[in-house]
PDB file of C-alpha atoms in Angstrom:
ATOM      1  CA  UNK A   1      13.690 -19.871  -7.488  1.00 83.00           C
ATOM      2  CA  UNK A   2      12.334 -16.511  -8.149  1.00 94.00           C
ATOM      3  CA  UNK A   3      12.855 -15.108 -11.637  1.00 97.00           C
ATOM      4  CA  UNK A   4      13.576 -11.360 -12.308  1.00 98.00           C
ATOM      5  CA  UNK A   5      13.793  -9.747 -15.543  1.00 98.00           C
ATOM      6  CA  UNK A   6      16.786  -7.495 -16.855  1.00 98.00           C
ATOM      7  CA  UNK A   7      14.123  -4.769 -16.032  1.00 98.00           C
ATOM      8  CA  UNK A   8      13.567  -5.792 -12.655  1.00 98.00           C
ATOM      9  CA  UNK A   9      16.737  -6.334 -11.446  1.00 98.00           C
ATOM     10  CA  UNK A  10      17.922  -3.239 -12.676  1.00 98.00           C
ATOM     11  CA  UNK A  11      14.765  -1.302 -11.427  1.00 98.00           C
ATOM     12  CA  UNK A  12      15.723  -3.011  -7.490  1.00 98.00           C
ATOM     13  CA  UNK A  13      19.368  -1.673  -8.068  1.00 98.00           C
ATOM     14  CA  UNK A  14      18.969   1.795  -9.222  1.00 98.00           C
ATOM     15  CA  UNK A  15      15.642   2.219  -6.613  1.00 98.00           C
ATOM     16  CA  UNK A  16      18.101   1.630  -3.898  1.00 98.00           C
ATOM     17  CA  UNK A  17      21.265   2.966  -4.817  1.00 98.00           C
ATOM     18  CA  UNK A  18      18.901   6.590  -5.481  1.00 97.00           C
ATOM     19  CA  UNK A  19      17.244   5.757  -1.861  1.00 97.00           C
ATOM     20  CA  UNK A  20      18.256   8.262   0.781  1.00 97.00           C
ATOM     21  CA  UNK A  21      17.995   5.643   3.676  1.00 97.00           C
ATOM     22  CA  UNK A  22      18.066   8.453   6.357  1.00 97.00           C
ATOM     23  CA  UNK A  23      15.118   9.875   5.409  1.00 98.00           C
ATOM     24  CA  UNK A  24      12.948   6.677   3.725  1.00 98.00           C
ATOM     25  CA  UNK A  25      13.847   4.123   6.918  1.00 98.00           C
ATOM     26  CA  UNK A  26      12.550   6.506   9.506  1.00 98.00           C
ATOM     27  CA  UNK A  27       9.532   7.795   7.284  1.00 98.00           C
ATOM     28  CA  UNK A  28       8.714   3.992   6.134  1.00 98.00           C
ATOM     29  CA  UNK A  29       8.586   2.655   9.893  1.00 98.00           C
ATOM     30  CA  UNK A  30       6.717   5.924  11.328  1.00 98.00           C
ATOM     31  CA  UNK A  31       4.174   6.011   8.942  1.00 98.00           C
ATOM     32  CA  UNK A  32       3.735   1.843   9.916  1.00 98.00           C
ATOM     33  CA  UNK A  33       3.087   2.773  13.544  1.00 98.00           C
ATOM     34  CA  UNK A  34       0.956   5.240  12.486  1.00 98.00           C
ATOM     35  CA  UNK A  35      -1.459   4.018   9.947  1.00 97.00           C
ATOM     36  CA  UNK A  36      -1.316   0.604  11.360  1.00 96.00           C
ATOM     37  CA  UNK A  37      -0.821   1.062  15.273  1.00 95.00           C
ATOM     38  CA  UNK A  38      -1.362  -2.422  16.405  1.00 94.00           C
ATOM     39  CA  UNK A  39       2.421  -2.571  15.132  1.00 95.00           C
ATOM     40  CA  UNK A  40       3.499  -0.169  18.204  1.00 95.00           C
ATOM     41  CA  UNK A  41       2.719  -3.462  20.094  1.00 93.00           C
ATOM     42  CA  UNK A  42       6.469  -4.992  19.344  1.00 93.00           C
ATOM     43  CA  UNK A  43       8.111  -1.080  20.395  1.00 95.00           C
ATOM     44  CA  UNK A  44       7.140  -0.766  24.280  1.00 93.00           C
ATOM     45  CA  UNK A  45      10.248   0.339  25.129  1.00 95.00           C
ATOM     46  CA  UNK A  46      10.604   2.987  22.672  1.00 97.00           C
ATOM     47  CA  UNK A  47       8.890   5.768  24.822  1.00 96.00           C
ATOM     48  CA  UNK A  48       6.592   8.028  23.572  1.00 96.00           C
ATOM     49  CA  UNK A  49       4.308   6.968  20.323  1.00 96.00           C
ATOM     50  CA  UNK A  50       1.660   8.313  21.668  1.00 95.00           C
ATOM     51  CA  UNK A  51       0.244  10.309  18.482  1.00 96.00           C
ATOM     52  CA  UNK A  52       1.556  10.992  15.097  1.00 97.00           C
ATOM     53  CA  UNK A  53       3.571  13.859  15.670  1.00 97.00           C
ATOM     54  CA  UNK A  54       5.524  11.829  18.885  1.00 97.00           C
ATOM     55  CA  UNK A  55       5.986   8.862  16.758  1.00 98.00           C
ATOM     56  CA  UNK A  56       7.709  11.286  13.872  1.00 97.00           C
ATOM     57  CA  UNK A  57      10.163  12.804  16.182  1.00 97.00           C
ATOM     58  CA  UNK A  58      10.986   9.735  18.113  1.00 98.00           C
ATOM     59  CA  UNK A  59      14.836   9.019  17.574  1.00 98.00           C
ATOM     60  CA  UNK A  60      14.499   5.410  18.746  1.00 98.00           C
ATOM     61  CA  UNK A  61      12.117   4.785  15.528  1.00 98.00           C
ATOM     62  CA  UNK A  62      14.231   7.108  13.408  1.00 98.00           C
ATOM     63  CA  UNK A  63      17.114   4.800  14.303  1.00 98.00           C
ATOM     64  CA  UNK A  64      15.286   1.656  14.013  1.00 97.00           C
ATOM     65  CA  UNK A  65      13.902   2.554  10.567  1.00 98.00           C
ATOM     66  CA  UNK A  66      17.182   3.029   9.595  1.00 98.00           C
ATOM     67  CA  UNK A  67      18.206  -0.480  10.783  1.00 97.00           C
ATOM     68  CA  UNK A  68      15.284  -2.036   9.148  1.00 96.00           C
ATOM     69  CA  UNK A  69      16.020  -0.659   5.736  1.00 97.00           C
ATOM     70  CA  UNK A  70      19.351  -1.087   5.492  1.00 97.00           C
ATOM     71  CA  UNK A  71      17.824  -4.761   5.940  1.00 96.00           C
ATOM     72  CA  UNK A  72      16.996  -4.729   2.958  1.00 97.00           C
ATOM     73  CA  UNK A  73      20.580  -4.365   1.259  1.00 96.00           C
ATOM     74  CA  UNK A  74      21.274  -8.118   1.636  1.00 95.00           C
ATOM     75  CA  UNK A  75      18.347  -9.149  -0.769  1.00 97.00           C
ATOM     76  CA  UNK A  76      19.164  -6.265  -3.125  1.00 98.00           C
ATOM     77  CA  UNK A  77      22.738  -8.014  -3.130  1.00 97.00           C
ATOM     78  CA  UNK A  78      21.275 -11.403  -3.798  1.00 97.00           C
ATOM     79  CA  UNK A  79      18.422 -11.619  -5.867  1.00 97.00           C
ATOM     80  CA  UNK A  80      19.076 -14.898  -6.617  1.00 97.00           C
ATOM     81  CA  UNK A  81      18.629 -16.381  -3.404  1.00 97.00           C
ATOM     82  CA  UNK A  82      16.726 -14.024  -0.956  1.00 97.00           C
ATOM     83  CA  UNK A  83      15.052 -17.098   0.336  1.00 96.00           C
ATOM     84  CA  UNK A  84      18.582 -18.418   1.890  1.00 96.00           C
ATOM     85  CA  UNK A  85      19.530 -15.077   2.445  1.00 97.00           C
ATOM     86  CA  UNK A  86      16.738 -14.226   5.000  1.00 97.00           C
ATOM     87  CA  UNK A  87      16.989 -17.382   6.827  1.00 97.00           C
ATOM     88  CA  UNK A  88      18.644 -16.644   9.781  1.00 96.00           C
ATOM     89  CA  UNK A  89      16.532 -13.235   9.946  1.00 96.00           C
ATOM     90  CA  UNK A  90      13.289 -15.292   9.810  1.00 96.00           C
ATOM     91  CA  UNK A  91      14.672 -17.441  12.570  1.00 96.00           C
ATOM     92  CA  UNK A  92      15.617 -14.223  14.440  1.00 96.00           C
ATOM     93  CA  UNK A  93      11.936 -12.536  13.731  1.00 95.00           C
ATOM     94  CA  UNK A  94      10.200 -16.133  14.773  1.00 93.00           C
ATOM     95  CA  UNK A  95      11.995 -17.090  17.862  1.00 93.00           C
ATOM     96  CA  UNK A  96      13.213 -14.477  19.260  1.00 94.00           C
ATOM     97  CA  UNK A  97      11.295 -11.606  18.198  1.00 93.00           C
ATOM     98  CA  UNK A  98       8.083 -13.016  18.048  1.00 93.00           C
ATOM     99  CA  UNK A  99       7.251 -11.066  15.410  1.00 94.00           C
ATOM    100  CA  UNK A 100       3.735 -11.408  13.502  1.00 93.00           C
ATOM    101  CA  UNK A 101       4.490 -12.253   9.926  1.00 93.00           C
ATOM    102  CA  UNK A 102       1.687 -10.649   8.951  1.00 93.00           C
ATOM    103  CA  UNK A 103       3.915  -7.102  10.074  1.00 94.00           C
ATOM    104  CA  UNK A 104       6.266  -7.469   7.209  1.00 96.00           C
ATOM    105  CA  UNK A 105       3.730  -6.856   4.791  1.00 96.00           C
ATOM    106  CA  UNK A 106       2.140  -3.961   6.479  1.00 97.00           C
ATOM    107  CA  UNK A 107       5.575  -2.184   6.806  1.00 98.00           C
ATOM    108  CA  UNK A 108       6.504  -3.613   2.969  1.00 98.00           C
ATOM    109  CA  UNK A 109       3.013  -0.983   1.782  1.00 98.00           C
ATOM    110  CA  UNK A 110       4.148   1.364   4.279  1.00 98.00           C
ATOM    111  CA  UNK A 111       8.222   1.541   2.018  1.00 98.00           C
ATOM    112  CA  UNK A 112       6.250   1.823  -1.212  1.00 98.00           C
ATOM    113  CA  UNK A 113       3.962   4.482   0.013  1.00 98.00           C
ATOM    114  CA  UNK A 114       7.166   6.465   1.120  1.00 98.00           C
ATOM    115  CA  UNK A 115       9.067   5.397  -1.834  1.00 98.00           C
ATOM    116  CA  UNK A 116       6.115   6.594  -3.882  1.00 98.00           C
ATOM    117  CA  UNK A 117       6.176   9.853  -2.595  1.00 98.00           C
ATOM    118  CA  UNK A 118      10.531  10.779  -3.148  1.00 98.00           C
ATOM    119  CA  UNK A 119      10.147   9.643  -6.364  1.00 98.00           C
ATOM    120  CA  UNK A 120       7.398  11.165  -7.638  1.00 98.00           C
ATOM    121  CA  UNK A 121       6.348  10.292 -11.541  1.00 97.00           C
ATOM    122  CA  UNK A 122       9.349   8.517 -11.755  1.00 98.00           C
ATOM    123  CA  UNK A 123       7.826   5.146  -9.864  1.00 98.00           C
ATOM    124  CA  UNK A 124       5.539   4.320 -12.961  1.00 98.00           C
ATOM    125  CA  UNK A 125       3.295   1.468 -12.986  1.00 98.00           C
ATOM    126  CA  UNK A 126       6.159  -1.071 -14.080  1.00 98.00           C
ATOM    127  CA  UNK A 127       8.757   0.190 -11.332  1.00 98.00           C
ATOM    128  CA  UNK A 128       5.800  -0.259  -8.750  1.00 98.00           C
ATOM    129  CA  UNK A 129       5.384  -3.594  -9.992  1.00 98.00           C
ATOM    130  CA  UNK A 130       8.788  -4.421  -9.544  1.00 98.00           C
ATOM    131  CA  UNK A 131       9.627  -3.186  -6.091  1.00 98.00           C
ATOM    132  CA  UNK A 132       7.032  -4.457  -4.949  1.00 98.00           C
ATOM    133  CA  UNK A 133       7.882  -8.226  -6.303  1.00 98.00           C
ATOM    134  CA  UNK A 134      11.106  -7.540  -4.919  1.00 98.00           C
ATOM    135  CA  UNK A 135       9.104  -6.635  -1.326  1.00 98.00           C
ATOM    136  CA  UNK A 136       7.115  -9.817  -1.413  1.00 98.00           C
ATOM    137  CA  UNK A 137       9.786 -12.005  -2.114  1.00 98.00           C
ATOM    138  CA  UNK A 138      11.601 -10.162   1.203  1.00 98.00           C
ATOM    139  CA  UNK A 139       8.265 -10.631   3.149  1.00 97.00           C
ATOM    140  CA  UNK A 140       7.720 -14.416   1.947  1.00 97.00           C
ATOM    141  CA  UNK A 141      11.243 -15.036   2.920  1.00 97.00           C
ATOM    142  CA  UNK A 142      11.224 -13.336   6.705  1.00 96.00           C
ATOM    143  CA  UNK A 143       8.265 -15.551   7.215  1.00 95.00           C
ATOM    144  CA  UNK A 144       9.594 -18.821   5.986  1.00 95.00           C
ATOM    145  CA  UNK A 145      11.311 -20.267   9.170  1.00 94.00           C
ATOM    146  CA  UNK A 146       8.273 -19.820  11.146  1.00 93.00           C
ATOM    147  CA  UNK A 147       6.787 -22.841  12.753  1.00 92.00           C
TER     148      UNK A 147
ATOM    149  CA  UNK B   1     -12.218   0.180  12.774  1.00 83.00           C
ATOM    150  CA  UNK B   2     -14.627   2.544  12.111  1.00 92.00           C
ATOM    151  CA  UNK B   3     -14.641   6.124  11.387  1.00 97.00           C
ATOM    152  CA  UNK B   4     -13.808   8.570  13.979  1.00 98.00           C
ATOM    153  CA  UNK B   5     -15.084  11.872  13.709  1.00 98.00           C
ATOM    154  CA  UNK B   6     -11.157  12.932  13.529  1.00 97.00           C
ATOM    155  CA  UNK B   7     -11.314  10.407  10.354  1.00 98.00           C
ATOM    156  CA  UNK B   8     -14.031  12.397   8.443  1.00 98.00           C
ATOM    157  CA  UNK B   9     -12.510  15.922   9.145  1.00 98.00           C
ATOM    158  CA  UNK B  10      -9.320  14.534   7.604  1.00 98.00           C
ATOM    159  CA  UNK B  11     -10.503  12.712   4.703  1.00 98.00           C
ATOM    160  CA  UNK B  12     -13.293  15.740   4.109  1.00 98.00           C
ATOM    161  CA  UNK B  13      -9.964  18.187   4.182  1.00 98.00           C
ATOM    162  CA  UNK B  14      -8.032  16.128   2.121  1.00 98.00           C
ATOM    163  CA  UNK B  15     -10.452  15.266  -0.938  1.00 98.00           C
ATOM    164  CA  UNK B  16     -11.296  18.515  -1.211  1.00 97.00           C
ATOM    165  CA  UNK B  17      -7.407  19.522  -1.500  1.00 97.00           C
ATOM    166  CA  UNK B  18      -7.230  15.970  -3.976  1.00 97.00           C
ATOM    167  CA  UNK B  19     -10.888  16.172  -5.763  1.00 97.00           C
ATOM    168  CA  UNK B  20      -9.638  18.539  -8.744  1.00 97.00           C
ATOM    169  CA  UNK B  21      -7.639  16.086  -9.836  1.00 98.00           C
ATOM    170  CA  UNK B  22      -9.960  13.116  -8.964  1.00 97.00           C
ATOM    171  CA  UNK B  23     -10.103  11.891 -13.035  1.00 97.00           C
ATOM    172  CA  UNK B  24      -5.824  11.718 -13.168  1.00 98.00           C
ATOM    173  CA  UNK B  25      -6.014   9.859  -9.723  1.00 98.00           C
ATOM    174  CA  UNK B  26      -8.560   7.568 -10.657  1.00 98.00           C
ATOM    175  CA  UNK B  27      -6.534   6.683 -14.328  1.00 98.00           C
ATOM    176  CA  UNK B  28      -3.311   6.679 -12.869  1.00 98.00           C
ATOM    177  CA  UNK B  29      -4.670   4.038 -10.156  1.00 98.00           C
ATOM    178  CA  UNK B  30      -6.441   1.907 -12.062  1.00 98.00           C
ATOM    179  CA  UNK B  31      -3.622   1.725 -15.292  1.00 98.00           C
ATOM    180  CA  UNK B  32      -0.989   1.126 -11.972  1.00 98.00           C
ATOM    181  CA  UNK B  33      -3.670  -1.579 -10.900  1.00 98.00           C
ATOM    182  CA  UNK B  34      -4.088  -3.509 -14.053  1.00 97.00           C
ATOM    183  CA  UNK B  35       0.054  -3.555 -14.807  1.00 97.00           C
ATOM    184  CA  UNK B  36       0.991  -4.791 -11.148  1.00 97.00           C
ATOM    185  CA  UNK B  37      -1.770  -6.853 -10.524  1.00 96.00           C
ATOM    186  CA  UNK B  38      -2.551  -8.517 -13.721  1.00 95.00           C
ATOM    187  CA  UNK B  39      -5.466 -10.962 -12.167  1.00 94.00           C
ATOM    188  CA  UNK B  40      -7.338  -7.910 -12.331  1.00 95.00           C
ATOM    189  CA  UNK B  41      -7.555  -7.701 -16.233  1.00 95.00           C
ATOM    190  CA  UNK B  42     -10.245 -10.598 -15.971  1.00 92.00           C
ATOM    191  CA  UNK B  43     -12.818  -8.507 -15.292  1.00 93.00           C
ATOM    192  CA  UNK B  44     -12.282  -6.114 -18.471  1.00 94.00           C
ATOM    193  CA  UNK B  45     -11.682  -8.488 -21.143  1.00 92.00           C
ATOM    194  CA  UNK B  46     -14.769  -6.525 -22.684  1.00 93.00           C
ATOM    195  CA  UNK B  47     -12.379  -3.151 -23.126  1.00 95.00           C
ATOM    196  CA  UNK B  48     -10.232  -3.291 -26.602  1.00 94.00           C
ATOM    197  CA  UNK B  49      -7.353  -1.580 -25.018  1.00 96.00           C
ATOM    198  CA  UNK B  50      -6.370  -2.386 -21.176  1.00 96.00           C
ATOM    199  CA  UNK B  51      -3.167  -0.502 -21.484  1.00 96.00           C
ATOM    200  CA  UNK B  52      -1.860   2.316 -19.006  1.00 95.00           C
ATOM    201  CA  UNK B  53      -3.389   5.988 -19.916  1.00 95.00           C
ATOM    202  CA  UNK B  54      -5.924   3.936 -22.400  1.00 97.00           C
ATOM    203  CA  UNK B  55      -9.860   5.991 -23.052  1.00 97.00           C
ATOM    204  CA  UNK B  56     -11.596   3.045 -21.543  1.00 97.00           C
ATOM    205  CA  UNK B  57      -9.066   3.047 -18.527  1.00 98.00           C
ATOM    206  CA  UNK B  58      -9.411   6.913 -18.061  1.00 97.00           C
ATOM    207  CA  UNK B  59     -13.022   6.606 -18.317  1.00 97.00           C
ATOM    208  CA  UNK B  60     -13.441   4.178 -15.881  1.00 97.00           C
ATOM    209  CA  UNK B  61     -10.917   5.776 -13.615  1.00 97.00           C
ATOM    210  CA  UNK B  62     -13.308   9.046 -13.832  1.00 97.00           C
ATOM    211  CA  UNK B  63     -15.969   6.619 -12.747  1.00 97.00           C
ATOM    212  CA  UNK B  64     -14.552   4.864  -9.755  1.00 98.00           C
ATOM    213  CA  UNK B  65     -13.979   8.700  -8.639  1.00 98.00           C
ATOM    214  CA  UNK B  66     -16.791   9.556  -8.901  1.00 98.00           C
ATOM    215  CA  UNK B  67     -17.980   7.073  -6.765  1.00 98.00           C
ATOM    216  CA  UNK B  68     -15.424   7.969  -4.173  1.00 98.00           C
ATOM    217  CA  UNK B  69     -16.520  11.426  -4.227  1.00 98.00           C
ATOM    218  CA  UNK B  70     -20.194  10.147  -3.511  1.00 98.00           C
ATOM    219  CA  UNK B  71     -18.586   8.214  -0.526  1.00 98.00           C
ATOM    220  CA  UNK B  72     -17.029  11.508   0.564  1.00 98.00           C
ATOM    221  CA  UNK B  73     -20.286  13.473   0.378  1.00 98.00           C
ATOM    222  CA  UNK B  74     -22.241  10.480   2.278  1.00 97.00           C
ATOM    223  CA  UNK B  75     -19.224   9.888   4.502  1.00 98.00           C
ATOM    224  CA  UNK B  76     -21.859   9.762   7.664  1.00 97.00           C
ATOM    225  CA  UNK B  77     -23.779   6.943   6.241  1.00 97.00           C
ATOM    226  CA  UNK B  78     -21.834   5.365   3.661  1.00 97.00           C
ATOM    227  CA  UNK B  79     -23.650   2.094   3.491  1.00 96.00           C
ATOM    228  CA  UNK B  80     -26.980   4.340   2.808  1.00 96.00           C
ATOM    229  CA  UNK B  81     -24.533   6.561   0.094  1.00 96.00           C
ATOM    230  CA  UNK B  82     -23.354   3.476  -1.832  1.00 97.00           C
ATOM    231  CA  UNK B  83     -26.858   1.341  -1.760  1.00 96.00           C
ATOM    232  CA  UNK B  84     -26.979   1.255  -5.308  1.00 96.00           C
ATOM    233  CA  UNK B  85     -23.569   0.793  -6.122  1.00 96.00           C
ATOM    234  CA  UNK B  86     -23.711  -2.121  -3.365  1.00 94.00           C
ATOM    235  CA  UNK B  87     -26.455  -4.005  -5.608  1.00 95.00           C
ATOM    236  CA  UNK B  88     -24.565  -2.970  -8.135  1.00 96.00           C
ATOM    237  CA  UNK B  89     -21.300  -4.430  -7.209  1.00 93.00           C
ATOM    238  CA  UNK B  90     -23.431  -7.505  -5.722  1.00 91.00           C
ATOM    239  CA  UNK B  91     -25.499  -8.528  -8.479  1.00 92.00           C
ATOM    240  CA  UNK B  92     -24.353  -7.310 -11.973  1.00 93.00           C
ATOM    241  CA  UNK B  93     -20.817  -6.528 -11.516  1.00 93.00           C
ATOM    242  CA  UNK B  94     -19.765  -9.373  -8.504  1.00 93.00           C
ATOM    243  CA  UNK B  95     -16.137  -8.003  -8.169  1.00 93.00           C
ATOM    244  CA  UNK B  96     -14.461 -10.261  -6.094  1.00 93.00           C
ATOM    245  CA  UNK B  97     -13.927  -8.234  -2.757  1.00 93.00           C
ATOM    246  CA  UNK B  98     -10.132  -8.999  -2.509  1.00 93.00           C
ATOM    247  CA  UNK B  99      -9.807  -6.486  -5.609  1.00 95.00           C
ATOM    248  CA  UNK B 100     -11.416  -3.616  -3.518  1.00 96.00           C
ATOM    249  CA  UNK B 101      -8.043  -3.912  -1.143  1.00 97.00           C
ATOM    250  CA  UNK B 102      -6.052  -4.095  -4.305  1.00 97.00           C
ATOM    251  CA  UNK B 103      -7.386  -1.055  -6.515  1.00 98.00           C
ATOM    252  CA  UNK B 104      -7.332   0.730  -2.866  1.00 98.00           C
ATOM    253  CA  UNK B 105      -3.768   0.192  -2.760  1.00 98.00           C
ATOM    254  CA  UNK B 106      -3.062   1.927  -5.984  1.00 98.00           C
ATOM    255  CA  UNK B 107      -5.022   4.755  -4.862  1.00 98.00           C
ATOM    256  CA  UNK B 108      -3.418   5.421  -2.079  1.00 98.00           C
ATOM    257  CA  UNK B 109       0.059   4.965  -4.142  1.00 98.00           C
ATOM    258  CA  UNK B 110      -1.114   7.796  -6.415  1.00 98.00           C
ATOM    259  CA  UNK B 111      -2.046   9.982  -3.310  1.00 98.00           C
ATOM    260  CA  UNK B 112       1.335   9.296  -2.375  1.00 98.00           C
ATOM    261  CA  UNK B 113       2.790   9.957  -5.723  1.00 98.00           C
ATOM    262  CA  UNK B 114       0.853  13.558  -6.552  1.00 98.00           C
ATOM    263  CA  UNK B 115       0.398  15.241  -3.141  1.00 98.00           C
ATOM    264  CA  UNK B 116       3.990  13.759  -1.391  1.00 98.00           C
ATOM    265  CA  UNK B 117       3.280  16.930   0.848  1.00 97.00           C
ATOM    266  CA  UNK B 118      -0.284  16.498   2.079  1.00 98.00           C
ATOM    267  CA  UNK B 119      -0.135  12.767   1.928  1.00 98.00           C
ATOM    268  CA  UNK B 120       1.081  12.690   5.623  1.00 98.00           C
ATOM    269  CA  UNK B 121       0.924   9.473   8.115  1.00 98.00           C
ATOM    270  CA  UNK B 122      -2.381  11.058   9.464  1.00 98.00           C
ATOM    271  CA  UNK B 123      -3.876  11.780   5.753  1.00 98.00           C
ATOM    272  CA  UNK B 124      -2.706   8.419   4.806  1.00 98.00           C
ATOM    273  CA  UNK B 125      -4.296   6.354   7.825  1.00 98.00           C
ATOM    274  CA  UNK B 126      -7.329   8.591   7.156  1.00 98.00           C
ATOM    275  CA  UNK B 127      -7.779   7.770   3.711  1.00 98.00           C
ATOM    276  CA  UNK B 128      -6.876   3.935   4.146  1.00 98.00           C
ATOM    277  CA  UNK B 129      -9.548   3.517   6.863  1.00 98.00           C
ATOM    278  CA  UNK B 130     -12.294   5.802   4.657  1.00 98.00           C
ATOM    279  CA  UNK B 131     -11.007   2.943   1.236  1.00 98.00           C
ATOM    280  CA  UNK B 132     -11.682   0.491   3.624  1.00 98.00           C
ATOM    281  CA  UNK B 133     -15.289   1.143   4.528  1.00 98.00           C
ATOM    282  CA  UNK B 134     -16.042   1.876   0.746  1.00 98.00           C
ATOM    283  CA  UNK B 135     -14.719  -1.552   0.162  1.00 97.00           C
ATOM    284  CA  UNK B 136     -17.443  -3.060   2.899  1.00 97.00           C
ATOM    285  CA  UNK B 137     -19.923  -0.868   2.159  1.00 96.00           C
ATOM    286  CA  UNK B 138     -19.512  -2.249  -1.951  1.00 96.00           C
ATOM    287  CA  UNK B 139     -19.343  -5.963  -0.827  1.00 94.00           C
ATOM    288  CA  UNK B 140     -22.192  -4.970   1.723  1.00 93.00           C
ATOM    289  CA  UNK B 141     -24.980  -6.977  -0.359  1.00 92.00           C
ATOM    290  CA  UNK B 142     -22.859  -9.973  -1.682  1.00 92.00           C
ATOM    291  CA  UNK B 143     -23.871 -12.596   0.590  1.00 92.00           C
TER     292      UNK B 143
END
């Protein structure tokens, strides 16, 4: 089981109760298909990413960003047990989605780059190093059921 | 993934919007390096003080930059820029390559944090790609 200090797990809480998830899950998942575009493989139905400026004003990745994110509220619940928590998700990302585990992480650099930026001096080294041990325990768990 | 001519414009237009600062962003990335990934201290166990901010860390930060800058200026031939850095990298210094990624990372965290404006998608993809091709051209003599 993962262990999180006091400092962590308040760090995770206050991060995402400050988080405006209407601007950070769009911004997080745009600048993905952007900086990594191999990602805009799993979006063929979402129209036009055709260059930076399309993929920004796209509502269907606006929306999805949003969706992803709030994703996120379930391990920022339970700590304790993101593994368990994420199962069915993994399943859902494996099977289903055929998702590339490998995209979780990419997108996870992507949400601290954006994070980063709206918070300014205020992500210091330590709350850096905490969100993203928080991240990698959300990426290692989305890629557990694969097989 | 190499460097498009759109690449160079962009990373030429950004560093010189990001190069005043170069010594705060090379500090700031390598203290934020050494805190979250603390497998990177092994390589300055020479340095009495390893802590964020520290001279030696500011120093060094100013150095790394300065290497980036050289990168910037030989951005056309950055294998031919870096040559001896490359042997240096390769045969004094043998950083593990992995750690180029890592300290790349934390630059690009820094970028985020100081210029939240001009640290767009297409600066950011710009700048990861131009980190990247330091990183090779660094590990270019290793093996």
């Amino acid at each position: 089981m993962v262990q999180w200090t006091d400092f962590e797990r308040a760090t995770i809480q206050s991060v995402f109760e400050k988080m405006d998830y209407d601007d950070v899950g769009p911004a997080a998942l745009s600048r993905c298909l952007v900086v990594y575009p191999w990602t805009q493989r799993y979006f063929g139905n979402f129209g036009n990413l055709y260059n930076a400026a399309a993929i920004q004003g796209n509502p269907m990745v606006a929306a999805h960003g949003k969706t992803v994110l709030h994703g996120l509220d379930r391990a920022v619940k339970n700590m304790d047990d993101i593994k368990a928590t994420y199962a069915e998700l993994s399943v859902l990302h494996s099977e289903k989605l055929h998702v590339d585990p490998d995209n979780f992480r990419l997108l996870a650099d992507c949400l601290t780059i954006v994070v980063a930026a709206r918070m300014g001096a205020a992500f210091t080294a330590d709350v850096q190093g905490a969100f993203q041990k928080f991240l990698a325990v959300v990426v290692s768990s989305l890629g557990k059921q694969y097989h | 993934m190499s460097l498009t001519a759109k690449d160079k414009k962009m990373v030429k237009a950004f560093w010189a919007k990001v190069a005043g600062k170069a010594e705060d962003i090379g500090c700031d990335a390598l203290s934020r390096m050494l805190v979250v990934y603390p497998q990177t201290k092994t390589y300055f166990s020479h340095w009495k003080d390893l802590s964020p901010g520290s001279a030696p860390v500011r120093k060094h930060g100013g150095t790394i930059m300065g290497g980036i800058s050289l990168a910037v200026a030989s951005i056309d031939d950055i294998s031919a820029g870096l040559l001896s850095l490359s042997e240096l990298h390769a045969f004094q210094l043998r950083v593990d390559p992995a750690n180029f990624k890592i300290l790349s990372h934390n630059i690009l965290v820094v970028l985020a944090v100081l210029f939240p404006k001009d640290f767009n998608p297409e600066a950011h993809v710009a700048m990861d790609k131009f980190l990247a091709a330091v990183g090779r051209a660094l590990s270019e003599k290793y093996r």
